[in-house]
Coordinates of C-alpha atoms and ligand atoms in Angstrom, one line a residue:
Chain A
X28 CA 78.7 77.7 11.0
X29 CA 79.4 74.1 11.8
X30 CA 80.9 73.2 15.2
X31 CA 82.8 69.9 15.5
X32 CA 85.3 68.7 17.9
X33 CA 88.0 69.1 15.3
X34 CA 87.0 72.7 14.4
X35 CA 87.0 73.5 18.1
X36 CA 90.4 71.9 18.5
X37 CA 91.7 73.9 15.5
X38 CA 90.4 77.1 17.0
X39 CA 92.1 76.3 20.3
X40 CA 95.4 75.5 18.6
X41 CA 95.2 78.8 16.7
X42 CA 94.9 80.8 20.0
X43 CA 96.3 78.5 22.6
X44 CA 98.6 81.2 24.1
X45 CA 95.7 83.7 24.4
X46 CA 93.4 80.9 25.7
X47 CA 95.7 80.2 28.7
X48 CA 96.3 83.8 29.3
X49 CA 92.5 84.5 29.4
X50 CA 91.9 81.4 31.6
X51 CA 94.5 82.6 34.1
X52 CA 93.1 86.1 34.1
X53 CA 89.6 84.8 34.5
X54 CA 90.5 82.7 37.5
X55 CA 93.0 84.8 39.3
X56 CA 91.8 88.3 38.5
X57 CA 88.1 87.8 38.2
X58 CA 87.4 85.1 40.7
X59 CA 90.2 84.6 43.3
X60 CA 90.8 88.3 43.7
X61 CA 87.3 89.6 44.2
X62 CA 86.2 86.6 46.3
X63 CA 89.2 87.0 48.6
X64 CA 88.5 90.7 48.9
X65 CA 84.9 90.0 49.6
X66 CA 85.7 87.4 52.2
X67 CA 88.1 89.8 53.9
X68 CA 85.3 92.3 54.2
X69 CA 82.2 90.1 54.6
X70 CA 83.5 87.7 57.3
X71 CA 84.4 90.3 59.8
X72 CA 81.3 92.2 58.9
X73 CA 79.2 89.1 59.3
X74 CA 80.7 88.5 62.7
X75 CA 79.9 92.1 63.7
X76 CA 76.4 91.7 62.2
X77 CA 75.8 88.7 64.5
X78 CA 76.6 90.8 67.5
X79 CA 75.1 94.1 66.6
X80 CA 71.6 94.4 65.3
X81 CA 72.1 97.7 63.4
X82 CA 75.2 96.3 61.6
X83 CA 73.2 93.3 60.6
X84 CA 70.3 95.3 59.2
X85 CA 72.4 97.8 57.3
X86 CA 75.0 95.4 56.0
X87 CA 72.6 92.8 54.8
X88 CA 70.4 95.4 53.2
X89 CA 73.4 96.8 51.3
X90 CA 74.6 93.4 50.2
X91 CA 71.1 92.4 49.1
X92 CA 70.8 95.6 47.1
X93 CA 74.1 94.9 45.3
X94 CA 72.8 91.4 44.4
X95 CA 69.6 92.7 42.9
X96 CA 71.2 95.2 40.5
X97 CA 71.5 93.5 37.1
X98 CA 75.1 92.8 36.4
X99 CA 75.5 94.8 33.2
X100 CA 73.7 97.7 34.9
X101 CA 76.1 97.5 37.8
X102 CA 79.1 97.6 35.5
X103 CA 77.6 100.6 33.7
X104 CA 77.0 102.4 37.0
X105 CA 80.6 101.7 38.1
X106 CA 81.9 103.1 34.9
X107 CA 79.7 106.1 35.1
X108 CA 80.9 106.6 38.7
X109 CA 84.4 106.8 37.3
X110 CA 85.8 103.4 37.8
X111 CA 87.1 103.5 34.2
X112 CA 87.0 100.5 31.9
X113 CA 88.9 97.3 31.8
X114 CA 89.7 95.0 34.8
X115 CA 88.9 97.5 37.5
X116 CA 85.1 97.9 37.2
X117 CA 84.8 94.2 36.6
X118 CA 86.7 93.4 39.8
X119 CA 84.7 95.9 41.8
X120 CA 81.4 94.5 40.5
X121 CA 82.4 90.9 41.2
X122 CA 83.6 91.9 44.7
X123 CA 80.2 93.5 45.4
X124 CA 78.4 90.4 44.2
X125 CA 80.5 88.1 46.3
X126 CA 79.7 90.1 49.5
X127 CA 76.2 88.8 50.0
X128 CA 76.6 85.0 50.1
X129 CA 79.7 85.3 52.3
X130 CA 78.1 87.9 54.6
X131 CA 74.9 86.1 54.9
X132 CA 76.5 82.7 55.6
X133 CA 78.9 84.1 58.2
X134 CA 76.0 85.8 59.9
X135 CA 73.7 82.8 59.9
X136 CA 76.6 80.4 60.7
X137 CA 77.3 82.3 63.9
X138 CA 73.7 82.9 64.7
X139 CA 72.9 79.3 64.3
X140 CA 75.3 78.1 67.0
X141 CA 73.2 76.3 69.6
X142 CA 72.3 78.5 72.5
X143 CA 73.1 75.7 74.9
X144 CA 76.7 75.8 73.7
X145 CA 77.0 79.5 74.3
X146 CA 75.5 79.1 77.7
X147 CA 77.9 76.4 78.5
X148 CA 80.8 78.4 77.2
X149 CA 79.9 81.5 79.2
X150 CA 79.2 79.4 82.3
X151 CA 82.7 77.9 82.0
X152 CA 84.2 81.3 82.1
X153 CA 85.1 82.0 78.5
X154 CA 85.3 85.6 77.4
X155 CA 83.4 86.9 74.4
X156 CA 86.6 86.7 72.3
X157 CA 87.3 83.2 73.4
X158 CA 83.8 82.1 72.6
X159 CA 84.1 83.7 69.1
X160 CA 87.4 82.0 68.4
X161 CA 87.0 78.7 70.1
X162 CA 83.3 78.0 69.7
X163 CA 81.4 80.2 67.2
X164 CA 83.9 80.4 64.3
X165 CA 84.8 76.7 64.3
X166 CA 81.1 75.8 64.4
X167 CA 80.2 78.4 61.7
X168 CA 83.1 77.4 59.5
X169 CA 81.4 75.0 57.2
X170 CA 78.6 77.5 56.6
X171 CA 81.1 80.3 55.9
X172 CA 83.0 78.0 53.5
X173 CA 79.8 77.2 51.7
X174 CA 79.2 81.0 51.3
X175 CA 82.7 81.4 49.8
X176 CA 82.0 78.5 47.4
X177 CA 78.7 80.0 46.3
X178 CA 80.4 83.4 45.7
X179 CA 83.3 81.8 43.7
X180 CA 80.9 79.9 41.4
X181 CA 78.8 83.0 40.8
X182 CA 81.9 84.9 40.0
X183 CA 83.1 82.4 37.4
X184 CA 79.8 82.9 35.5
X185 CA 79.5 86.6 36.0
X186 CA 83.1 87.2 35.1
X187 CA 82.3 86.3 31.5
X188 CA 80.4 89.6 31.3
X189 CA 83.5 91.5 32.2
X190 CA 84.6 91.4 28.6
X191 CA 81.8 93.8 27.7
X192 CA 83.8 96.5 29.5
X193 CA 87.1 95.2 28.4
X194 CA 87.7 93.3 31.6
X195 CA 89.3 90.3 29.9
X196 CA 88.9 86.7 31.0
X197 CA 87.2 84.0 29.0
X198 CA 84.4 86.3 28.2
X199 CA 86.7 87.9 25.7
X200 CA 86.4 84.8 23.4
X201 CA 82.6 84.7 24.0
X202 CA 82.1 88.4 23.1
X203 CA 84.4 88.3 20.1
X204 CA 82.9 85.0 18.9
X205 CA 79.4 86.4 19.2
X206 CA 80.4 89.6 17.3
X207 CA 82.1 87.6 14.5
X208 CA 79.4 84.9 14.5
X209 CA 82.2 82.5 15.2
X210 CA 80.6 79.7 17.3
X211 CA 83.8 77.9 17.7
X212 CA 85.4 80.9 19.4
X213 CA 82.3 81.5 21.6
X214 CA 82.4 78.0 22.8
X215 CA 86.2 78.2 23.4
X216 CA 85.3 80.8 26.0
X217 CA 82.0 79.3 27.3
X218 CA 83.0 75.6 27.8
X219 CA 86.1 76.3 29.9
X220 CA 84.1 78.8 32.0
X221 CA 81.5 76.2 32.7
X222 CA 84.2 73.6 33.5
X223 CA 85.9 76.1 35.7
X224 CA 82.7 76.6 37.7
X225 CA 82.1 72.9 38.1
X226 CA 85.7 72.2 39.1
X227 CA 85.8 75.0 41.5
X228 CA 82.6 73.9 43.1
X229 CA 83.9 70.4 43.5
X230 CA 87.3 71.4 44.8
X231 CA 86.0 73.9 47.3
X232 CA 83.4 71.3 48.4
X233 CA 86.3 68.9 49.1
X234 CA 88.3 71.6 50.9
X235 CA 85.3 72.5 53.0
X236 CA 85.0 68.9 54.1
X237 CA 88.6 68.4 54.9
X238 CA 88.8 71.7 56.8
X239 CA 85.7 71.0 58.8
X240 CA 86.6 69.8 62.4
X241 CA 86.2 66.0 62.5
X242 CA 83.5 66.1 65.2
X243 CA 81.3 68.1 62.9
X244 CA 81.6 66.1 59.7
X245 CA 78.4 64.3 58.7
Chain B
X20 CA 80.2 79.0 101.4
X21 CA 77.5 80.5 99.3
X22 CA 75.2 83.1 100.9
X23 CA 72.2 84.9 99.4
X24 CA 71.3 88.1 101.2
X25 CA 68.0 89.6 100.3
X26 CA 68.5 88.7 96.6
X27 CA 65.8 89.7 94.1
X28 CA 65.6 89.6 90.4
X29 CA 63.2 91.6 88.3
X30 CA 63.1 91.1 84.6
X31 CA 60.0 93.2 83.8
X32 CA 59.0 95.9 86.2
X33 CA 56.5 94.7 88.8
X34 CA 57.1 91.0 88.6
X35 CA 59.8 89.3 90.7
X36 CA 61.4 86.2 89.2
X37 CA 63.2 85.9 92.5
X38 CA 62.1 87.8 95.6
X39 CA 64.1 88.7 98.7
X40 CA 65.8 85.4 98.8
X41 CA 67.9 84.5 101.9
X42 CA 69.8 81.3 101.9
X43 CA 73.1 80.1 103.3
X44 CA 74.7 77.0 101.8
X45 CA 77.4 75.3 103.8
X46 CA 80.6 73.9 102.4
X47 CA 80.2 70.4 101.2
X48 CA 76.5 70.6 101.1
X49 CA 74.3 69.4 98.3
X50 CA 71.3 71.7 98.1
X51 CA 68.5 71.0 95.7
X52 CA 66.3 73.9 94.5
X53 CA 62.9 72.4 93.6
X54 CA 59.6 73.9 92.6
X55 CA 57.2 74.2 89.7
X56 CA 58.2 75.6 86.3
X57 CA 58.9 79.3 86.3
X58 CA 59.4 79.6 90.1
X59 CA 62.9 81.1 89.7
X60 CA 65.2 78.1 90.2
X61 CA 67.3 78.7 87.2
X62 CA 67.4 82.5 87.9
X63 CA 68.6 81.8 91.4
X64 CA 71.3 79.4 90.2
X65 CA 72.6 81.6 87.5
X66 CA 73.0 84.5 89.8
X67 CA 75.7 82.5 91.6
X68 CA 78.0 82.5 88.6
X69 CA 76.8 85.9 87.4
X70 CA 75.2 84.7 84.2
X71 CA 72.4 86.7 85.7
X72 CA 72.9 89.8 87.8
X73 CA 70.6 90.3 90.8
X74 CA 68.4 93.4 90.7
X75 CA 68.8 93.8 94.5
X76 CA 70.7 92.1 97.3
X77 CA 74.1 90.5 97.5
X78 CA 75.6 87.1 97.0
X79 CA 78.7 86.1 98.8
X80 CA 81.1 83.2 98.1
X81 CA 83.4 82.5 101.0
X82 CA 82.5 85.9 102.4
X83 CA 83.3 87.8 99.2
X84 CA 80.7 89.8 97.5
X85 CA 80.7 88.4 94.0
X86 CA 79.8 91.7 92.4
X87 CA 83.5 92.5 92.8
X88 CA 84.8 89.4 91.2
X89 CA 85.5 89.3 87.4
X90 CA 82.7 87.2 85.9
X91 CA 84.9 85.1 83.7
X92 CA 87.3 84.4 86.6
X93 CA 84.4 83.6 88.9
X94 CA 82.9 81.1 86.5
X95 CA 86.2 79.3 86.0
X96 CA 86.1 78.5 89.7
X97 CA 82.5 77.3 89.6
X98 CA 81.5 74.1 87.8
X99 CA 78.4 74.4 85.6
X100 CA 76.3 71.6 84.3
X101 CA 73.1 72.2 82.2
X102 CA 70.3 70.1 81.0
X103 CA 71.2 70.4 77.4
X104 CA 74.6 69.1 78.2
X105 CA 76.3 71.6 75.9
X106 CA 79.5 69.6 75.0
X107 CA 81.3 71.3 72.1
X108 CA 80.8 69.1 69.1
X109 CA 84.0 70.1 67.3
X110 CA 86.1 69.2 70.3
X111 CA 87.2 65.8 71.4
X112 CA 86.1 64.4 74.8
X113 CA 89.5 65.3 76.2
X114 CA 89.3 68.8 74.8
X115 CA 85.9 69.3 76.3
X116 CA 86.8 68.0 79.7
X117 CA 90.1 70.0 79.7
X118 CA 88.6 73.2 78.5
X119 CA 88.4 75.1 81.8
X120 CA 92.0 74.0 82.6
X121 CA 93.0 75.4 79.2
X122 CA 91.2 78.7 80.1
X123 CA 93.2 78.7 83.3
X124 CA 96.4 78.2 81.3
X125 CA 97.3 74.8 82.8
X126 CA 100.1 73.3 80.7
X127 CA 99.0 70.6 78.3
X128 CA 100.8 67.8 80.0
X129 CA 99.1 68.4 83.3
X130 CA 95.8 68.9 81.6
X131 CA 96.0 65.5 79.9
X132 CA 96.9 63.8 83.1
X133 CA 93.9 65.3 84.9
X134 CA 91.6 64.5 82.1
X135 CA 92.6 60.9 82.0
X136 CA 92.2 60.6 85.8
X137 CA 88.7 62.1 85.6
X138 CA 87.7 59.8 82.7
X139 CA 88.9 56.8 84.7
X140 CA 87.0 58.0 87.8
X141 CA 83.7 57.4 86.1
X142 CA 84.7 54.3 84.2
X143 CA 85.7 55.7 80.8
X144 CA 88.9 54.1 79.4
X145 CA 90.9 57.2 78.4
X146 CA 92.6 55.3 75.6
X147 CA 89.2 54.7 74.0
X148 CA 87.4 57.9 74.9
X149 CA 89.7 60.8 75.0
X150 CA 89.8 61.2 71.3
X151 CA 86.2 60.5 70.6
X152 CA 83.7 63.2 69.7
X153 CA 80.6 64.0 71.7
X154 CA 78.2 62.8 69.0
X155 CA 79.8 59.4 69.2
X156 CA 78.5 59.0 72.8
X157 CA 75.1 58.2 74.1
X158 CA 73.1 60.9 75.9
X159 CA 73.9 59.4 79.3
X160 CA 77.6 59.2 78.5
X161 CA 77.6 62.8 77.2
X162 CA 76.2 64.1 80.5
X163 CA 78.8 62.1 82.4
X164 CA 81.3 64.0 80.4
X165 CA 79.4 67.2 81.1
X166 CA 79.8 66.5 84.8
X167 CA 83.5 65.7 84.4
X168 CA 84.0 69.0 82.6
X169 CA 82.5 70.8 85.5
X170 CA 84.8 68.9 87.9
X171 CA 88.0 69.4 85.8
X172 CA 89.4 72.4 87.5
X173 CA 88.5 71.0 90.9
X174 CA 86.0 73.8 91.8
X175 CA 84.6 74.1 95.3
X176 CA 81.2 74.9 94.0
X177 CA 79.2 73.2 91.3
X178 CA 75.9 74.5 89.8
X179 CA 73.7 71.9 88.1
X180 CA 70.5 73.0 86.3
X181 CA 68.3 69.9 85.7
X182 CA 71.4 68.0 84.6
X183 CA 69.6 64.7 84.2
X184 CA 66.2 66.1 83.1
X185 CA 66.6 65.1 79.5
X186 CA 67.7 61.6 80.1
X187 CA 65.6 58.4 80.1
X188 CA 64.5 57.2 83.6
X189 CA 67.0 54.4 83.8
X190 CA 70.0 56.5 82.7
X191 CA 68.8 59.2 85.0
X192 CA 68.9 57.0 88.0
X193 CA 72.3 55.7 87.1
X194 CA 73.7 59.2 86.9
X195 CA 72.0 60.2 90.1
X196 CA 73.7 57.2 91.8
X197 CA 77.0 58.1 90.3
X198 CA 76.6 61.7 91.4
X199 CA 75.9 60.6 94.9
X200 CA 78.9 58.4 94.9
X201 CA 81.1 61.2 93.6
X202 CA 79.8 63.6 96.2
X203 CA 80.5 61.1 98.9
X204 CA 84.2 61.2 98.0
X205 CA 84.5 64.7 96.7
X206 CA 82.3 66.7 99.1
X207 CA 81.7 69.6 96.7
X208 CA 79.3 72.4 97.5
X209 CA 76.6 71.6 95.0
X210 CA 73.5 73.6 94.1
X211 CA 71.2 71.4 92.1
X212 CA 68.1 72.5 90.3
X213 CA 65.2 70.1 89.5
X214 CA 61.5 70.0 89.4
X215 CA 61.5 66.3 90.2
X216 CA 60.8 65.7 93.9
X217 CA 62.0 62.1 93.8
X218 CA 65.3 63.4 92.5
X219 CA 65.5 66.0 95.2
X220 CA 64.7 63.6 98.0
X221 CA 67.3 61.2 96.7
X222 CA 70.1 63.6 96.3
X223 CA 69.6 66.5 98.7
X224 CA 71.3 67.2 102.0
X225 CA 68.8 70.1 102.1
X226 CA 65.9 70.8 99.9
X227 CA 64.8 74.4 99.1
X228 CA 61.2 74.5 97.9
X229 CA 60.5 77.6 95.8
X230 CA 57.3 79.1 94.5
X231 CA 56.8 82.2 92.5
X232 CA 60.3 83.5 93.3
X233 CA 60.2 82.9 97.0
X234 CA 61.4 80.2 99.3
X235 CA 58.5 78.2 100.8
X236 CA 60.5 75.8 102.9
X237 CA 64.0 74.8 103.5
X238 CA 64.9 71.5 105.2
X239 CA 66.4 68.1 105.0
X240 CA 64.3 65.7 102.9
X241 CA 63.1 64.1 106.2
X242 CA 62.1 67.4 107.7
X243 CA 60.1 68.3 104.6
X244 CA 58.3 65.0 104.4
X245 CA 57.6 64.9 108.1
X246 CA 56.5 68.5 108.6
X247 CA 55.5 70.1 105.3
X248 CA 55.1 73.8 105.9
X249 CA 51.8 74.1 104.0
X250 CA 49.4 72.6 101.5
X251 CA 51.5 73.8 98.6
X252 CA 54.4 71.6 99.7
X253 CA 52.1 68.8 100.6
X254 CA 50.6 69.0 97.1
X255 CA 53.9 69.4 95.4
X256 CA 55.5 66.4 97.1
X257 CA 52.5 64.2 96.6
X258 CA 50.4 62.9 99.4
X259 CA 51.3 59.3 99.8
X260 CA 55.0 60.2 100.0
X261 CA 54.7 61.9 103.3
X262 CA 56.5 60.7 106.3
X263 CA 53.7 59.7 108.5
X264 CA 54.1 57.6 111.6
X265 CA 52.3 54.2 111.6
X266 CA 49.7 55.6 113.9
X267 CA 48.6 58.1 111.3
X268 CA 48.1 55.8 108.4
X269 CA 44.7 54.0 108.2
X270 CA 44.3 50.4 107.2
X271 CA 41.8 51.4 104.5
X272 CA 44.6 53.3 102.7
X273 CA 46.9 50.3 102.3
X274 CA 44.7 47.2 102.3
X275 CA 44.2 44.8 99.4
X276 CA 40.7 45.6 98.2
X277 CA 39.8 42.4 96.3
X278 CA 41.2 39.4 98.2
X279 CA 40.5 35.9 97.0
X280 CA 37.2 34.8 98.5
X281 CA 34.7 31.9 98.2
X282 CA 31.3 30.9 99.5
X283 CA 31.0 28.3 102.2
X284 CA 29.3 26.0 99.7
X285 CA 32.3 26.0 97.3
X286 CA 33.8 22.6 96.9
X287 CA 37.4 21.8 98.0
X288 CA 38.6 21.2 94.5
X289 CA 37.3 24.5 93.2
X290 CA 38.7 26.3 96.2
X291 CA 42.0 24.7 95.5
X292 CA 41.9 25.8 91.8
X293 CA 41.0 29.3 92.8
X294 CA 44.0 29.6 95.1
X295 CA 46.3 28.2 92.5
X296 CA 44.9 30.6 89.9
X297 CA 45.6 33.6 92.1
X298 CA 48.8 32.1 93.5
X299 CA 47.7 32.5 97.1
X300 CA 47.8 30.0 99.9
X301 CA 44.5 30.8 101.5
X302 CA 40.9 31.9 100.7
X303 CA 38.6 33.9 102.8
X304 CA 35.2 32.3 103.2
X305 CA 32.4 34.8 102.9
X306 CA 28.6 34.2 102.9
X307 CA 26.1 35.7 100.5
X308 CA 25.8 38.9 102.6
X309 CA 29.6 39.4 102.4
X310 CA 30.1 38.4 106.1
X311 CA 33.4 36.8 106.8
X312 CA 32.9 33.3 108.0
X313 CA 36.4 31.9 108.2
X314 CA 39.6 31.2 106.4
X315 CA 40.4 28.2 104.2
X316 CA 44.1 27.5 104.1
X317 CA 45.9 25.6 101.4
X318 CA 46.6 22.9 103.9
X319 CA 43.0 22.6 104.9
X320 CA 41.9 22.3 101.3
X321 CA 44.5 19.6 100.7
X322 CA 43.3 17.6 103.7
X323 CA 39.8 17.8 102.3
X324 CA 40.8 16.6 98.9
X325 CA 42.9 13.7 100.4
X326 CA 40.0 12.5 102.5
X327 CA 38.3 11.5 99.3
X328 CA 34.9 12.8 100.4
X329 CA 33.3 15.7 98.8
X330 CA 33.8 18.5 101.3
X331 CA 32.9 22.1 101.1
X332 CA 34.8 25.2 102.1
X333 CA 32.4 25.8 105.0
X334 CA 33.4 22.5 106.5
X335 CA 37.1 22.8 106.0
X336 CA 37.6 26.4 107.0
X337 CA 39.1 27.6 110.3
X338 CA 37.7 30.4 112.4
X339 CA 39.4 33.8 112.1
X340 CA 40.6 35.1 115.4
X341 CA 42.3 38.3 114.4
X342 CA 40.6 41.0 112.2
X343 CA 40.9 44.7 111.9
X344 CA 38.5 47.4 110.8
X345 CA 39.3 49.8 107.9
X346 CA 39.4 52.8 110.3
X347 CA 42.1 51.4 112.5
X348 CA 45.7 52.5 112.2
X349 CA 48.5 50.6 110.6
X350 CA 50.1 50.5 114.0
X351 CA 47.1 48.6 115.5
X352 CA 47.1 46.3 112.4
X353 CA 50.7 45.5 113.0
X354 CA 49.8 44.4 116.6
X355 CA 47.0 42.2 115.5
X356 CA 49.1 40.8 112.7
X357 CA 51.7 39.7 115.2
X358 CA 49.1 37.5 116.8
X359 CA 47.6 36.2 113.6
X360 CA 48.8 32.7 112.8
X361 CA 48.1 33.0 109.1
X362 CA 50.4 36.0 108.4
X363 CA 47.3 37.8 107.2
X364 CA 44.7 40.0 108.6
X365 CA 41.2 40.3 107.1
X366 CA 39.7 43.7 107.2
X367 CA 36.0 43.7 108.2
X368 CA 33.6 46.5 109.2
X369 CA 31.5 46.7 112.3
X370 CA 28.8 44.3 110.8
X371 CA 31.4 41.7 110.0
X372 CA 31.4 42.3 106.3
X373 CA 34.7 41.7 104.6
X374 CA 36.3 44.9 103.2
X375 CA 39.8 43.8 102.3
X376 CA 42.9 42.1 103.4
X377 CA 46.3 42.9 104.9
X378 CA 49.1 40.5 104.4
X379 CA 52.3 40.4 106.3
X380 CA 54.4 41.3 103.3
X381 CA 52.1 44.1 102.1
X382 CA 52.0 45.6 105.5
X383 CA 55.8 45.8 105.7
X384 CA 56.1 47.0 102.1
X385 CA 53.6 49.7 102.6
X386 CA 55.1 50.8 105.8
X387 CA 58.5 51.1 104.2
X388 CA 57.0 53.0 101.2
X389 CA 55.2 55.4 103.4
X390 CA 58.2 56.0 105.6
X391 CA 61.0 56.1 103.1
X392 CA 60.0 57.1 99.6
X393 CA 62.6 56.5 97.0
X394 CA 65.2 55.8 99.6
X395 CA 66.7 52.5 100.4
X396 CA 67.3 51.4 103.9
X397 CA 71.0 51.2 104.7
X398 CA 71.4 47.9 106.5
X399 CA 74.4 49.2 108.4
X400 CA 72.3 52.0 109.7
X401 CA 74.8 54.6 108.6
X402 CA 72.4 56.9 107.0
X403 CA 70.0 59.3 108.5
X404 CA 67.2 56.8 108.3
X405 CA 69.0 54.1 110.3
X406 CA 67.4 54.9 113.6
X407 CA 64.0 55.0 112.1
X408 CA 64.2 51.6 110.6
X409 CA 65.0 50.1 114.0
X410 CA 62.0 51.9 115.5
X411 CA 59.7 50.4 112.9
X412 CA 60.9 46.9 113.5
X413 CA 60.2 47.5 117.2
X414 CA 56.6 48.5 116.4
X415 CA 56.1 45.5 114.3
X416 CA 57.2 42.8 116.7
Ligands
ATP530 N1 65.5 86.5 80.3 C1 64.3 86.6 80.9 N2 63.5 87.7 80.6 C2 62.3 87.8 81.2 N3 61.8 87.0 82.0 C3 62.5 85.9 82.4 C4 63.8 85.7 81.8 N4 64.2 84.5 82.3 C5 63.3 84.1 83.2 N5 62.2 84.9 83.2 C6 61.0 84.7 84.0 O1 61.4 84.6 85.3 C7 60.7 83.6 86.0 C8 61.6 82.6 86.6 O2 62.3 81.9 85.6 P1 63.3 80.7 85.8 O3 63.9 80.4 84.5 O4 64.2 81.1 86.9 O5 62.4 79.5 86.3 P2 62.7 78.0 86.6 O6 62.2 77.8 88.0 O7 64.1 77.7 86.3 O8 61.7 77.3 85.7 P3 61.9 75.9 84.8 O9 61.6 74.8 85.8 O10 60.8 76.0 83.8 O11 63.2 75.9 84.3 C9 59.7 83.0 85.0 O12 58.5 83.6 85.2 C10 60.3 83.4 83.7 O13 59.3 83.6 82.7
MG531 MG1 65.0 76.4 84.8

């Protein structure tokens, strides 16, 4: 089946309402939601990991394990464990995948803070909490943001697989297109997903730059 | 002000990083801890602000045992400067300097005023510098800010751990000078760690020499240089730096070993050239055995040339009346020198063989070097060395 710009355009016009619905679902439900949840868990965990060796060992081992399980297998396992089908297993899987980059970066970001600064901070009479809030987190911020960015980009790609378990998102077009041997439809899902990944990477990169304290910008 | 009472620190059982240290530091005193790497200087320093807790013994500040003071509170009242500077790169200069004030909940307005005053004190224009970031400053400027940061809350005590150790020699000296000036007006109680003896001598009111966790000697720089307690200190300070009186230093140690010489047969023109080449105004005339025959001055040589006849050094030279042997003391040399009409004193051995030369200038320079290493003489005689310099002048005349 021939794919041209006009055939693609025609396919889009046919399903524009569904297209925008799926795009929104893909972005909000399968990227923003799991990454936000992962950040909410992984940042505090990363902070604790940087202070407590056993937390570091166990949490990083867990996150690493999640990352190594093949994505479809993870979905299957989640369903088998009773997560049902649809959005839910997909969101859980994406959440689990996002943990590692954010956790790892939070941990390294804090661990990499120059010892001399910590020494100065303690010597000046800062408490551990003050050091965390006023020194460690601001300095680790760019690294943590980079972790979130990595997680978001990974999610955009992996989320296309959610359609296999009825999770929705742009993967819907891809899976249906593949089933019907309709390349136009497949591309109508694949191209926007790719664009979304690139765009998100770019925007988060910019955001990371603007939110980085001025004295740290390179 | 600060008192160590039998303080020991053991990191790993059996080895003392600091051992039974007893030391009392007076208010307004600048005490320098000096000693080879690993001798326990940093450990001693950090026990004062409880970054390290002693294993045994007690430390008092103003009579209070610091074990019972909250560490964070204690540290806010003690300035702390480290070699790596440790300015926070994400904070502006003003934020860095004002940080302790912020920890002490000083209102922003007051903080800003204090920060500006501090910046001005060391010659930073607040308008330009308060909003800059540390990386926009040179290393020397950064450490100036590091010192200001320690001064911000006006602490009575300041701890400095090799604060200038990472700076280039010129910047280091500038900062040493500035610290001295600051201290002259602020009179803080400063504990300063270094392994640079020059720095210690330059800055210290009292020097504490440490070795393997123990104090070897405590004293003013002058006391240490005059009466080093043992060979370790002698070695550590370096031999030639010792304060020795002129009757202890031998001529052989300070003489010029290769003075300009010439044979009695050398012609006037060549002698003249030789003096010019070496930029001296006299030449010692020495025969083939090395025996000193006389001295040929620039004036003598010029006379010879003007006479138009071909004259030799042997004919133009004048006899030398004053000489000194290498084994005599600088004090003796100074006496002969006073009688010498040439402003120089050939050094000859018992057989009359020329060994070297003392000039007026080199004699004085060397005396000053031997007596006051790395220390300028205050012409007003206000510093501790004033009386000594008068003594020296007396010896020389
Ligand atoms: N945290 C630590 N754990 C174990 N040993 C330590 C620790 N800190 C210091 N030491 C040891 O204690 C001794 C004294 O160390 P300290 O840092 O006080 O020396 P220093 O005089 O400051 O040396 P330097 O001039 O190299 O800075 C050294 O032998 C060092 O190896
Ligand atoms: Mg040290």
